[in-house]
């Protein structure tokens, strides 16, 4: 495994990672990698944003609604098929290379920034 490039602390601070609550999850059958269309509430300041995420097979649509997740909210939007993904929902691979969401241990207000 190669070592990742070193960035400055100032570069890290440019990322705006926030907690949001999934309001809805729908299938994205035309997506090559993305499997879920998520609507995520980031509180009054940021509002609701759309994220396309590769979450199958670990997450069923109805099990996602109401969950809090972490997402990068200040990346440029990406057009994926007929949808515009506005935030990057964060996750890591499990042993089978399926995505496991990064979530806070306890309830926190939507829009709370990671630091």
mmCIF file of C-alpha atoms in Angstrom:
data_model
loop_
_atom_site.group_PDB
_atom_site.id
_atom_site.type_symbol
_atom_site.label_atom_id
_atom_site.label_comp_id
_atom_site.label_asym_id
_atom_site.label_seq_id
_atom_site.Cartn_x
_atom_site.Cartn_y
_atom_site.Cartn_z
ATOM 1 C CA UNK A 1 0.000 0.000 0.000
ATOM 2 C CA UNK A 2 1.365 3.413 -0.914
ATOM 3 C CA UNK A 3 1.576 6.287 1.527
ATOM 4 C CA UNK A 4 -0.955 9.064 0.957
ATOM 5 C CA UNK A 5 0.280 12.508 0.004
ATOM 6 C CA UNK A 6 0.959 14.844 2.902
ATOM 7 C CA UNK A 7 -1.269 17.901 3.166
ATOM 8 C CA UNK A 8 -1.025 20.884 5.460
ATOM 9 C CA UNK A 9 -3.312 21.417 8.431
ATOM 10 C CA UNK A 10 -4.683 24.439 6.575
ATOM 11 C CA UNK A 11 -5.665 22.174 3.668
ATOM 12 C CA UNK A 12 -7.528 19.878 6.066
ATOM 13 C CA UNK A 13 -9.396 22.849 7.503
ATOM 14 C CA UNK A 14 -10.781 23.615 4.036
ATOM 15 C CA UNK A 15 -12.989 20.522 4.253
ATOM 16 C CA UNK A 16 -16.373 21.292 5.760
ATOM 17 C CA UNK A 17 -17.692 18.023 7.211
ATOM 18 C CA UNK A 18 -21.122 18.207 8.841
ATOM 19 C CA UNK A 19 -23.662 15.963 10.507
ATOM 20 C CA UNK A 20 -26.940 15.510 8.711
ATOM 21 C CA UNK A 21 -30.058 13.373 9.105
ATOM 22 C CA UNK A 22 -31.288 11.245 6.215
ATOM 23 C CA UNK A 23 -34.842 12.307 5.367
ATOM 24 C CA UNK A 24 -35.364 9.914 2.465
ATOM 25 C CA UNK A 25 -33.570 7.188 0.546
ATOM 26 C CA UNK A 26 -34.555 6.066 -2.939
ATOM 27 C CA UNK A 27 -33.064 3.644 -5.447
ATOM 28 C CA UNK A 28 -30.739 4.856 -8.198
ATOM 29 C CA UNK A 29 -30.985 1.945 -10.651
ATOM 30 C CA UNK A 30 -29.256 3.765 -13.510
ATOM 31 C CA UNK A 31 -26.147 4.505 -11.439
ATOM 32 C CA UNK A 32 -22.998 2.538 -12.234
ATOM 33 C CA UNK A 33 -21.618 2.827 -8.700
ATOM 34 C CA UNK A 34 -24.189 4.826 -6.761
ATOM 35 C CA UNK A 35 -27.116 2.795 -5.469
ATOM 36 C CA UNK A 36 -29.016 5.208 -3.230
ATOM 37 C CA UNK A 37 -30.320 8.747 -3.649
ATOM 38 C CA UNK A 38 -30.319 10.361 -0.213
ATOM 39 C CA UNK A 39 -31.985 13.586 0.900
ATOM 40 C CA UNK A 40 -30.053 14.779 3.967
ATOM 41 C CA UNK A 41 -31.067 17.571 6.372
ATOM 42 C CA UNK A 42 -28.082 19.637 7.562
ATOM 43 C CA UNK A 43 -30.095 22.039 9.717
ATOM 44 C CA UNK A 44 -31.285 25.596 9.230
ATOM 45 C CA UNK A 45 -27.962 26.994 7.999
ATOM 46 C CA UNK A 46 -27.383 24.535 5.127
ATOM 47 C CA UNK A 47 -30.819 23.014 4.567
ATOM 48 C CA UNK A 48 -31.479 19.774 2.712
ATOM 49 C CA UNK A 49 -28.921 18.410 0.232
ATOM 50 C CA UNK A 50 -28.908 15.456 -2.166
ATOM 51 C CA UNK A 51 -26.225 12.767 -2.081
ATOM 52 C CA UNK A 52 -25.769 9.765 -4.335
ATOM 53 C CA UNK A 53 -24.100 6.949 -2.426
ATOM 54 C CA UNK A 54 -22.926 3.375 -3.030
ATOM 55 C CA UNK A 55 -24.527 1.734 -0.009
ATOM 56 C CA UNK A 56 -25.781 -1.650 -1.251
ATOM 57 C CA UNK A 57 -25.875 -4.310 0.058
ATOM 58 C CA UNK A 58 -25.293 -3.087 3.644
ATOM 59 C CA UNK A 59 -28.211 -0.649 3.806
ATOM 60 C CA UNK A 60 -31.862 -1.024 2.877
ATOM 61 C CA UNK A 61 -33.736 2.159 1.992
ATOM 62 C CA UNK A 62 -36.130 2.157 4.956
ATOM 63 C CA UNK A 63 -33.291 1.506 7.446
ATOM 64 C CA UNK A 64 -31.529 4.724 6.415
ATOM 65 C CA UNK A 65 -34.328 7.212 7.104
ATOM 66 C CA UNK A 66 -33.740 9.020 10.396
ATOM 67 C CA UNK A 67 -30.057 8.061 10.669
ATOM 68 C CA UNK A 68 -27.414 10.692 11.207
ATOM 69 C CA UNK A 69 -24.400 10.644 8.867
ATOM 70 C CA UNK A 70 -21.283 12.675 8.172
ATOM 71 C CA UNK A 71 -20.800 14.365 4.797
ATOM 72 C CA UNK A 72 -18.438 16.799 3.107
ATOM 73 C CA UNK A 73 -20.702 19.739 2.281
ATOM 74 C CA UNK A 74 -18.325 22.084 0.468
ATOM 75 C CA UNK A 75 -17.282 20.009 -2.554
ATOM 76 C CA UNK A 76 -18.403 21.158 -5.976
ATOM 77 C CA UNK A 77 -21.606 19.323 -6.987
ATOM 78 C CA UNK A 78 -21.217 16.333 -9.345
ATOM 79 C CA UNK A 79 -23.630 15.335 -12.060
ATOM 80 C CA UNK A 80 -24.201 11.560 -11.896
ATOM 81 C CA UNK A 81 -26.610 10.387 -14.549
ATOM 82 C CA UNK A 82 -29.763 12.472 -14.285
ATOM 83 C CA UNK A 83 -29.002 13.590 -10.732
ATOM 84 C CA UNK A 84 -26.821 16.234 -9.138
ATOM 85 C CA UNK A 85 -25.000 15.043 -6.010
ATOM 86 C CA UNK A 86 -24.505 18.059 -3.735
ATOM 87 C CA UNK A 87 -22.575 16.488 -0.827
ATOM 88 C CA UNK A 88 -20.255 13.506 -0.307
ATOM 89 C CA UNK A 89 -21.627 11.119 2.316
ATOM 90 C CA UNK A 90 -18.689 9.528 4.145
ATOM 91 C CA UNK A 91 -18.106 5.822 4.632
ATOM 92 C CA UNK A 92 -15.398 3.178 4.735
ATOM 93 C CA UNK A 93 -15.129 -0.309 3.221
ATOM 94 C CA UNK A 94 -15.806 -3.371 5.345
ATOM 95 C CA UNK A 95 -13.941 -6.668 4.814
ATOM 96 C CA UNK A 96 -16.115 -7.444 1.751
ATOM 97 C CA UNK A 97 -15.559 -3.953 0.241
ATOM 98 C CA UNK A 98 -19.094 -2.807 1.064
ATOM 99 C CA UNK A 99 -19.565 0.710 2.406
ATOM 100 C CA UNK A 100 -20.154 1.288 6.125
ATOM 101 C CA UNK A 101 -21.368 4.816 6.936
ATOM 102 C CA UNK A 102 -19.429 7.118 9.254
ATOM 103 C CA UNK A 103 -21.864 8.200 11.976
ATOM 104 C CA UNK A 104 -21.683 10.055 15.317
ATOM 105 C CA UNK A 105 -21.863 7.880 18.449
ATOM 106 C CA UNK A 106 -24.563 10.075 19.974
ATOM 107 C CA UNK A 107 -27.308 12.366 18.662
ATOM 108 C CA UNK A 108 -25.979 15.803 17.774
ATOM 109 C CA UNK A 109 -27.705 18.798 16.166
ATOM 110 C CA UNK A 110 -27.927 18.615 12.369
ATOM 111 C CA UNK A 111 -25.338 20.888 10.807
ATOM 112 C CA UNK A 112 -22.749 20.343 13.552
ATOM 113 C CA UNK A 113 -19.253 20.625 12.059
ATOM 114 C CA UNK A 114 -16.570 17.968 12.485
ATOM 115 C CA UNK A 115 -13.335 19.306 13.937
#
